[in-house]
Coordinates of C-alpha atoms and ligand atoms in Angstrom, one line a residue:
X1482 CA -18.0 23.4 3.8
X1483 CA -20.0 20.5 3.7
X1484 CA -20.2 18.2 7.0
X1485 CA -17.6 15.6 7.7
X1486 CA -16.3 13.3 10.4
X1487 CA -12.0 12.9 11.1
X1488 CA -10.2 11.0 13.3
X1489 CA -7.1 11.4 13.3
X1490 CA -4.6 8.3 14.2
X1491 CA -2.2 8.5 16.9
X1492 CA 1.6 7.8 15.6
X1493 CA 4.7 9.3 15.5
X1494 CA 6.6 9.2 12.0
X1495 CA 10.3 10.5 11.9
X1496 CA 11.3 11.4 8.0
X1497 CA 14.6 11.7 7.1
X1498 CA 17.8 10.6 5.3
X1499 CA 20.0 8.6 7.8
X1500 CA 17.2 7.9 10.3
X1501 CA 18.0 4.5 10.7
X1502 CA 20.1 5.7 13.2
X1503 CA 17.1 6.9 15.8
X1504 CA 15.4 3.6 15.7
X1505 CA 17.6 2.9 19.0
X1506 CA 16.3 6.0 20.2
X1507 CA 12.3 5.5 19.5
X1508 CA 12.5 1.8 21.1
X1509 CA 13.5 3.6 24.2
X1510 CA 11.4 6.4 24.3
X1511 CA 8.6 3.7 24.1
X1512 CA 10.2 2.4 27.1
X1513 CA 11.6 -1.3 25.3
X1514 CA 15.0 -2.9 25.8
X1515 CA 14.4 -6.0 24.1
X1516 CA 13.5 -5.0 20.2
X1517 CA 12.8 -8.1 17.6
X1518 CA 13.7 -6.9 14.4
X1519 CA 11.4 -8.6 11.5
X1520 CA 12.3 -8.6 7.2
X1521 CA 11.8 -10.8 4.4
X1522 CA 14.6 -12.9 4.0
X1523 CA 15.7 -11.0 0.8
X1524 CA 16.0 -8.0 3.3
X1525 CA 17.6 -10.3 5.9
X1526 CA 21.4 -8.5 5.3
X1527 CA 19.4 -5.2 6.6
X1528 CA 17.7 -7.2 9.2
X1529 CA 21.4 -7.9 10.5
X1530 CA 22.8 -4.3 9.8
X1531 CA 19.8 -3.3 12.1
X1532 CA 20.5 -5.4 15.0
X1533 CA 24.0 -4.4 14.8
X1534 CA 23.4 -1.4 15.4
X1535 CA 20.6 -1.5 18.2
X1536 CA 23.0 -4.0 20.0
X1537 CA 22.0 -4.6 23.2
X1538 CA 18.7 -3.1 23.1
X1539 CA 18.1 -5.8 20.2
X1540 CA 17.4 -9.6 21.4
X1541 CA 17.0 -11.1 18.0
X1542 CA 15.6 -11.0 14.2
X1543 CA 13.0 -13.2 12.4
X1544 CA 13.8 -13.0 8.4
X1545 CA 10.9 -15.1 7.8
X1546 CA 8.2 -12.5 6.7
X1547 CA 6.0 -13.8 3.1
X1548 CA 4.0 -11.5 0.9
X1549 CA 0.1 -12.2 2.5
X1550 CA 1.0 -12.4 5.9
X1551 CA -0.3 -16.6 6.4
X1552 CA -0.4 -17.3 9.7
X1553 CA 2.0 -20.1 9.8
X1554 CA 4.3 -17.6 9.4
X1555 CA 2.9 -15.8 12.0
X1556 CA 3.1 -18.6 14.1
X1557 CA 6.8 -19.0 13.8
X1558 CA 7.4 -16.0 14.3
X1559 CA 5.7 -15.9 17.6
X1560 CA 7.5 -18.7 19.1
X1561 CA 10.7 -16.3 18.6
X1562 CA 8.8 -13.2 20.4
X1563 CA 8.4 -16.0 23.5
X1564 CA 11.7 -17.3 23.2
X1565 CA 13.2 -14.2 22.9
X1566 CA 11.0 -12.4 25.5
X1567 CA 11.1 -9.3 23.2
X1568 CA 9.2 -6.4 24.6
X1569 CA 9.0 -4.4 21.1
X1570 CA 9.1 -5.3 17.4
X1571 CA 10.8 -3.2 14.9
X1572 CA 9.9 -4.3 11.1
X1573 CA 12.4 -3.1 8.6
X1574 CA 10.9 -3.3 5.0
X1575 CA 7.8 -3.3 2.7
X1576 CA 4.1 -4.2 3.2
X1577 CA 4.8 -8.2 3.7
X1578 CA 7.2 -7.1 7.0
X1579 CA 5.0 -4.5 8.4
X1580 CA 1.9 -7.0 8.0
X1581 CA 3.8 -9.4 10.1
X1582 CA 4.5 -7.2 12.5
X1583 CA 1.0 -5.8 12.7
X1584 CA -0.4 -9.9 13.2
X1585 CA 2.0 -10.2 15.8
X1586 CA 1.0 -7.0 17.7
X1587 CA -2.6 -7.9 17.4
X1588 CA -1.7 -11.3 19.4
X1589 CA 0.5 -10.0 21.9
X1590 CA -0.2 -5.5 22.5
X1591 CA 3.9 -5.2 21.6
X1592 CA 4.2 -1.9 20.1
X1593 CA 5.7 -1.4 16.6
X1594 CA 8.7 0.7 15.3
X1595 CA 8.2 0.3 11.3
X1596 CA 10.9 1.4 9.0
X1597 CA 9.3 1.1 5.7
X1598 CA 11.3 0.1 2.3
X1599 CA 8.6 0.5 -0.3
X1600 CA 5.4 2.9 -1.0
X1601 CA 2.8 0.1 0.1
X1602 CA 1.5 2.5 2.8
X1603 CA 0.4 -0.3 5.3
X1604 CA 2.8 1.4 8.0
X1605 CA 0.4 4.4 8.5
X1606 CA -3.0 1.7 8.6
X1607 CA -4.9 0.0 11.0
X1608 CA -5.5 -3.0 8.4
X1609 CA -4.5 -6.0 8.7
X1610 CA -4.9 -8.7 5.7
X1611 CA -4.1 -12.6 6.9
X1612 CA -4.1 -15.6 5.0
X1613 CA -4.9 -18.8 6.1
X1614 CA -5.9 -21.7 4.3
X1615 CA -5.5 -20.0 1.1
X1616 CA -8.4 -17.2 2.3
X1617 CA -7.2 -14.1 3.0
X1618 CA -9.2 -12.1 5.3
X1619 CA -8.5 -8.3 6.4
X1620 CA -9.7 -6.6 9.5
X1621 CA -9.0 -3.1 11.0
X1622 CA -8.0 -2.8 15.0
X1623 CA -6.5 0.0 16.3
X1624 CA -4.1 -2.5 18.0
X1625 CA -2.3 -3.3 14.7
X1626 CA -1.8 0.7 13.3
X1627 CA 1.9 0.8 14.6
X1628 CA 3.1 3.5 17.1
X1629 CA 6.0 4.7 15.3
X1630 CA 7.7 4.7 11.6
X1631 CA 11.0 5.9 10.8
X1632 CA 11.4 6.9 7.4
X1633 CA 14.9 6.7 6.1
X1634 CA 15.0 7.9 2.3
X1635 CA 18.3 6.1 2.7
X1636 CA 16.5 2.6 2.2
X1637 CA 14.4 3.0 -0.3
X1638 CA 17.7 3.9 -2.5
X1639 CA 17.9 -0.1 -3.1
X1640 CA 14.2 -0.4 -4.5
X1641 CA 14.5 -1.3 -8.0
X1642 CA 13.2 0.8 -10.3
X1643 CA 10.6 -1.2 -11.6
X1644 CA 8.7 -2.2 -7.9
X1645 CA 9.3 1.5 -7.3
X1646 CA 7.2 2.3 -9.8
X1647 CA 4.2 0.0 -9.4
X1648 CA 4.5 0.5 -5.5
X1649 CA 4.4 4.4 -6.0
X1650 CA 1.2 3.5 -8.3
X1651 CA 0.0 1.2 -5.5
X1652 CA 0.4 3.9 -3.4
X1653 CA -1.3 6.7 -5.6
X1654 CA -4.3 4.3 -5.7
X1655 CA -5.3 5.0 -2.4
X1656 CA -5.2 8.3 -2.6
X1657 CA -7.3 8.2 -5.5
X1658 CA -9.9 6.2 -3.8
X1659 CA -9.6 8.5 -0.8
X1660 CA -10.8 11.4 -3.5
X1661 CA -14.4 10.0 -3.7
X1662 CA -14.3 7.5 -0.6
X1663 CA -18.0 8.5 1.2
X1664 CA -16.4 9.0 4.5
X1665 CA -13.8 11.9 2.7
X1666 CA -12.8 14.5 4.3
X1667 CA -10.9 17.7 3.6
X1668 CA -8.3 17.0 5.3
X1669 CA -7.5 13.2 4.2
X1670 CA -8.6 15.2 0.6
X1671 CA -5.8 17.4 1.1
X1672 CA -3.2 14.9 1.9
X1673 CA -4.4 12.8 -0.9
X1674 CA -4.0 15.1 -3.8
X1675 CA -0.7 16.0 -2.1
X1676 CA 0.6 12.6 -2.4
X1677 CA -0.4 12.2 -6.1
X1678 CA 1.3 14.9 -7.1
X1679 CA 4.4 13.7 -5.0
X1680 CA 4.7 10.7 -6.2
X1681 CA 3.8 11.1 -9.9
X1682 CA 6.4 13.9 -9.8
X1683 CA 9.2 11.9 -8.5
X1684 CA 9.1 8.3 -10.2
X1685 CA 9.2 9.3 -13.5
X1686 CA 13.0 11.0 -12.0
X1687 CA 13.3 7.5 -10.2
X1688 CA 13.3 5.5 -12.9
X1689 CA 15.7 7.9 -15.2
X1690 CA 18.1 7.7 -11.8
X1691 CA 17.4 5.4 -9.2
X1692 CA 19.0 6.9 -6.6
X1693 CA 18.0 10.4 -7.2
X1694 CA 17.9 11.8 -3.7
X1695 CA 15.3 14.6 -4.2
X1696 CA 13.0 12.2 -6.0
X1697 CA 13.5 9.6 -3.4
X1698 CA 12.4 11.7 -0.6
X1699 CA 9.5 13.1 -2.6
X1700 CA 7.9 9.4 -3.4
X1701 CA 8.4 8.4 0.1
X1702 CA 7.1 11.1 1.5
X1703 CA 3.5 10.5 -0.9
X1704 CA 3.4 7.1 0.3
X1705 CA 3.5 8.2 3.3
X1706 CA 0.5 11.0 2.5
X1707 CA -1.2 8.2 0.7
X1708 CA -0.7 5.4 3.2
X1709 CA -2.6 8.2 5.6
X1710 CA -5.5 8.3 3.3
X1711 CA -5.7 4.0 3.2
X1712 CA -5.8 4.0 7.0
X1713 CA -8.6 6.8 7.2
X1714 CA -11.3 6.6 5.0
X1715 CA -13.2 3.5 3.4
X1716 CA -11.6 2.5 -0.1
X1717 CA -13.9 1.5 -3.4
X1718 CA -14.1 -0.5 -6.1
X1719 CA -10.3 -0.3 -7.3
X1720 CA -9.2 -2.1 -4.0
X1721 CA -12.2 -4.4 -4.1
X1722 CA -11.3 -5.5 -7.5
X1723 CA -7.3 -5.5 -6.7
X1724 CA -8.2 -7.7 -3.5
X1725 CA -10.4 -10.0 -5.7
X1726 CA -7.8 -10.5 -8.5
X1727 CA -4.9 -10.5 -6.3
X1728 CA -6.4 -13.4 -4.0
X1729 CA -8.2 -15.4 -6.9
X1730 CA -5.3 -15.9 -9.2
X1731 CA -2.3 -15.1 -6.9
X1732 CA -1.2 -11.7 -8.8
X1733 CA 1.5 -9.4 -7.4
X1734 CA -0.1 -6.9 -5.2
X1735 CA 1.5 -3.7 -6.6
X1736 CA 1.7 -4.6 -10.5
X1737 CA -2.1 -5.9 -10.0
X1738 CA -3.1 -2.3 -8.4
X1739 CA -1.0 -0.3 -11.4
X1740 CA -3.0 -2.1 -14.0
X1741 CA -6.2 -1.8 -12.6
X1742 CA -6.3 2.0 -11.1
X1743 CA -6.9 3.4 -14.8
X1744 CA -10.0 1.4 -15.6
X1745 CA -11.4 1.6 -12.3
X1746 CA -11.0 5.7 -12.4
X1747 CA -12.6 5.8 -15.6
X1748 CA -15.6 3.3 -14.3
X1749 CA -15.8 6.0 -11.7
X1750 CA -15.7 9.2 -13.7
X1751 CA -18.9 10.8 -14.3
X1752 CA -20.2 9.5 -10.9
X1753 CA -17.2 11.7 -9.1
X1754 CA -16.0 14.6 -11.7
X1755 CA -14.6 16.6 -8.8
X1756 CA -12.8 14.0 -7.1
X1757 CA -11.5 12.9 -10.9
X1758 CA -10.7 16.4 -11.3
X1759 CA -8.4 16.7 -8.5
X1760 CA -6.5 13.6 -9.7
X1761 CA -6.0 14.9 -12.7
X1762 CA -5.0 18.0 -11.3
X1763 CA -2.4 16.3 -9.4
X1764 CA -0.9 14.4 -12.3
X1765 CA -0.6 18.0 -13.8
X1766 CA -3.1 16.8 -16.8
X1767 CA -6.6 18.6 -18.1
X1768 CA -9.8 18.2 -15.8
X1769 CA -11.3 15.2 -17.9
X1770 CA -7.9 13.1 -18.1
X1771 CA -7.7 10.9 -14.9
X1772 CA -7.8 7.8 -16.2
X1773 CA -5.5 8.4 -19.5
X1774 CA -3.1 10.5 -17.1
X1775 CA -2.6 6.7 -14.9
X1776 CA -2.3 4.5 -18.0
X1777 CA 0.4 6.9 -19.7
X1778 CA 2.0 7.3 -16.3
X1779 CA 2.5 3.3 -15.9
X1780 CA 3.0 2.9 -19.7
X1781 CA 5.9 5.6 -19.9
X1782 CA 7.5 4.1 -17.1
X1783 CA 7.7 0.8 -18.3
X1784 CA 5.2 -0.5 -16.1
X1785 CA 2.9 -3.4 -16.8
X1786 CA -0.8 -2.2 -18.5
X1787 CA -2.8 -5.9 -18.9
X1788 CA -3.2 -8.3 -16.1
X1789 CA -2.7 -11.0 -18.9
X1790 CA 1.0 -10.0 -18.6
X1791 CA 0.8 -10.4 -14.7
X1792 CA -0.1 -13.6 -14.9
X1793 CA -4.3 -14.2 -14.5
X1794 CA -5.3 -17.0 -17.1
X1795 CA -8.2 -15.5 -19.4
X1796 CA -10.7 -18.5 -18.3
X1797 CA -10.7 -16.4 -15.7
X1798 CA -12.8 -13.4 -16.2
X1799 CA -16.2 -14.6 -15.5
X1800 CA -14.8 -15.6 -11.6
X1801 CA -13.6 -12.3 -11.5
X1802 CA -17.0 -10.5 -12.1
X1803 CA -18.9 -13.2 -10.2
X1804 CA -16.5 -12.6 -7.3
X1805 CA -15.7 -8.1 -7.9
X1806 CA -20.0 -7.6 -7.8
X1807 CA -20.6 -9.9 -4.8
X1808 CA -20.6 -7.5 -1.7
X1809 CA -18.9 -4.4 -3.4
X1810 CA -17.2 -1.9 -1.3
X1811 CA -19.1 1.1 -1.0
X1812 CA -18.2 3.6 -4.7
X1813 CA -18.9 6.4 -6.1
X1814 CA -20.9 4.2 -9.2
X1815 CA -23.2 1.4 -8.8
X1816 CA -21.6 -2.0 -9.3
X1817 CA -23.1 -3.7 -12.5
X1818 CA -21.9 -6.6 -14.2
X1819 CA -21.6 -5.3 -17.4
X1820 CA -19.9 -2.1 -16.5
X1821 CA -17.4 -4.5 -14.2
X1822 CA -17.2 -7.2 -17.6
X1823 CA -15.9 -4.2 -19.9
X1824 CA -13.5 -3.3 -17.1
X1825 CA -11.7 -6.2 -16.9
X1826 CA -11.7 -7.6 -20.2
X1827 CA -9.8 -4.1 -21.0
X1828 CA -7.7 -4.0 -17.7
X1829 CA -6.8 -8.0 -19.3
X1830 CA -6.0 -6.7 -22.4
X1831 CA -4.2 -3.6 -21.4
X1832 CA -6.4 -1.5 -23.7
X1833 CA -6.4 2.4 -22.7
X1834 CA -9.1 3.1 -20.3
X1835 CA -12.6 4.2 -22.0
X1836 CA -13.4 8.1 -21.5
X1837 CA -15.6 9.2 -19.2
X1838 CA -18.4 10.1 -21.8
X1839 CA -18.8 6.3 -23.0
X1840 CA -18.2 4.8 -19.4
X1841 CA -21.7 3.7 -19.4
X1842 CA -23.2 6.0 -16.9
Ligands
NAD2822 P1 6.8 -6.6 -0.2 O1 6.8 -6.1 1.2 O2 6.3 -8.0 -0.4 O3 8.2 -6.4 -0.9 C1 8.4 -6.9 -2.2 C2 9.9 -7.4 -2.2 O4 10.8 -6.3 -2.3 C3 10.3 -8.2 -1.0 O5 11.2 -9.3 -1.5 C4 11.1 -7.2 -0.2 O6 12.1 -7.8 0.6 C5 11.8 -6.4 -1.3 N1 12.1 -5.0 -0.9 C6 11.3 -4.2 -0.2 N2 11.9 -3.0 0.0 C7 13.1 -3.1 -0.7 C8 14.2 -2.2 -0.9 N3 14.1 -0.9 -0.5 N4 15.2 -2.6 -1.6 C9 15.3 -3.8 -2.2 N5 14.3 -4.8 -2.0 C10 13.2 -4.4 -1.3 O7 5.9 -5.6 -1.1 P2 4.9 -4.4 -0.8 O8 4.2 -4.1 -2.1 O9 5.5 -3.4 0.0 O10 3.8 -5.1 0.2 C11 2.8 -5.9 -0.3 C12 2.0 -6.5 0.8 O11 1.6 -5.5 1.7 C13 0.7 -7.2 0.4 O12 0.6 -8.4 1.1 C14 -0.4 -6.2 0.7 O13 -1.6 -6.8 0.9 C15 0.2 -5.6 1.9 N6 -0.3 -4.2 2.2 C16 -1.1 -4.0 3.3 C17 -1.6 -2.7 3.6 C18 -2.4 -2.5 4.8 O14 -2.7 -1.4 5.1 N7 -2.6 -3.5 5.6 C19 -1.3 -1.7 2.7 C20 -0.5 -1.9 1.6 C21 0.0 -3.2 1.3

């Protein structure tokens, strides 16, 4: 066993079918009467079902939260933890709710009761990603990884097909980069195979039957597994490149990590067989098919394969390499330009990804 360093984060995660119904329960085991429950405002109707049920225990809901978490947002939504004198905050969706709920407990120690609605993973990290002024900037604190998530299969019933599948992608990503991350570990390794194979087990059932219950549970519980991986280990160039394309031309986060994972696996290949192995593995393919095992996955499931079709403008591929090779994340493969150029220029086009033997290492 080679050496290796873990840390394990503290949080307690209920999984479940119906587990909305223990939320009341958690916000009083951690002591809290007065629970602000956050959502987007398309998730606002859930928002209300929520407080509903946490009656008195529950002084209020902001529906206000934006994908990117911009701090005006945040802003607003801290007059209404003042005015409300909420003592906990309960966020009831995807990635955009928990990171307002994580920017809120970073300014004020409130604890957080997430109950996740997509695969994003950001529930089981201490990262936080803000924008202001058009920048977005991302730290880790262990003030923002929140102290409880309920998982209730129940709400992820509702995610369209098509976000289920590019969020399960999004959240297969960080497994992947968990594989060959240079702080791995076996037990984050572990997890992260784990998810793969959880999640590209159940959405291809998802998307033939939305509301498979089996399937469901399956994918939530990867993204939970995956989520873990994110918040543990340091993530490469894929999430580098997704946080450079996503923040340069305003792409949708999950779509923009679904088209990208296959090209940035195959950039990575021969520098990290075994890791690529083990993905492969997990997506139930042959050692050597990583890469082609992600683009068929997102291509059968009628996912998007070109970042043309996600909107970035073609005059902008010489920003993106200028801006993917200055400070890279720390990868398995040195950063080059070239290497990078023939990346995106197929990830724009949606070509296949390039097999490991002619991936330029
Ligand atoms: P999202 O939270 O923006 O949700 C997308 C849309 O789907 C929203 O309108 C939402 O209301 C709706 N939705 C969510 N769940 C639904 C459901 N079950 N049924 C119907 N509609 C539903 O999308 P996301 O991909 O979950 O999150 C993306 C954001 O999360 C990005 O800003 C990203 O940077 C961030 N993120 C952060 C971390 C982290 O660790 N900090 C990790 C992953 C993602």
């Amino acid at each position: 066993m080679d050496p290796f360093t873990y840390t394990a984060r503290p949080a307690r995660i209920v999984f479940g079918s119906g587990t909305l119904a223990r939320v009341g329960d958690e916000v009083e085991r951690l002591g809290c009467r007065r629970a602000l429950v956050l959502s987007t405002p398309q998730q606002q109707g859930d928002a209300e079902h929520l407080r509903d049920r946490l009656g008195a225990a529950c002084v209020g809901i902001f529906p206000g939260a934006v994908m990117h978490t911009p701090v005006e947002v945040t802003e607003r939504a801290l007059a209404t933890v003042r005015e409300t004198g909420a003592d906990c905050l309960v966020a009831l969706g995807g990635g955009s709710t928990t990171g307002l709920g994580k920017a809120l407990a970073l300014r004020t120690d409130l604890p957080q009761v997430v109950v996740p609605t997509t695969y994003a993973g950001s529930e089981a990290t201490p990262i936080l990603g803000e924008t202001a002024g058009g920048r977005k900037v991302t730290q880790r604190s262990p003030k923002v990884l929140p102290e409880v998530v309920v998982y209730d299969v129940d709400l992820t019933l509702t995610l369209p097909a098509p976000l289920s599948v590019t969020s399960g992608i999004n959240a297969i990503a960080h497994a992947v980069e968990a594989l060959y991350a240079h702080d791995g570990n076996p037990v984050v390794s572990r997890l992260a195979e784990d998810g793969i194979a959880a999640l590209a087990r159940a959405l291809p059932l998802i998307v033939a039957e939305p509301g498979h219950p089996g399937a469901r549970s399956d994918a939530l519980y990867g993204a939970w597994l995956c989520g873990t991986c994110l918040g543990s280990v340091a993530m490469g160039l894929h999430h580098k490149l997704c946080h450079v394309l996503g923040g340069t031309f305003d792409l949708p986060h999950a779509e923009t990590h679904t088209v990208v994972l296959p090209h940035a696996v195959a950039y990575n290949a021969a520098a990290a067989p075994g890791a690529v192995a083990r993905v492969a593995r997990a997506l139930g393919r042959g050692d050597d098919a990583a890469a082609l095992g992600l683009f068929d996955l997102a291509r059968r499931l009628g996912a998007p394969t070109s970042l043309r079709d996600i909107g970035m403008p073609e005059s902008g591929i010489d920003r993106a390499v200028e801006l993917a090779t200055a400070e890279p994340y720390p990868n398995p493969r040195a950063i080059d330009s070239e290497g990078i150029r023939t990346l995106i220029e197929a990830a724009f086009s949606g070509l296949a990804p390039l097999p490991p033997s002619s991936s330029g290492i």
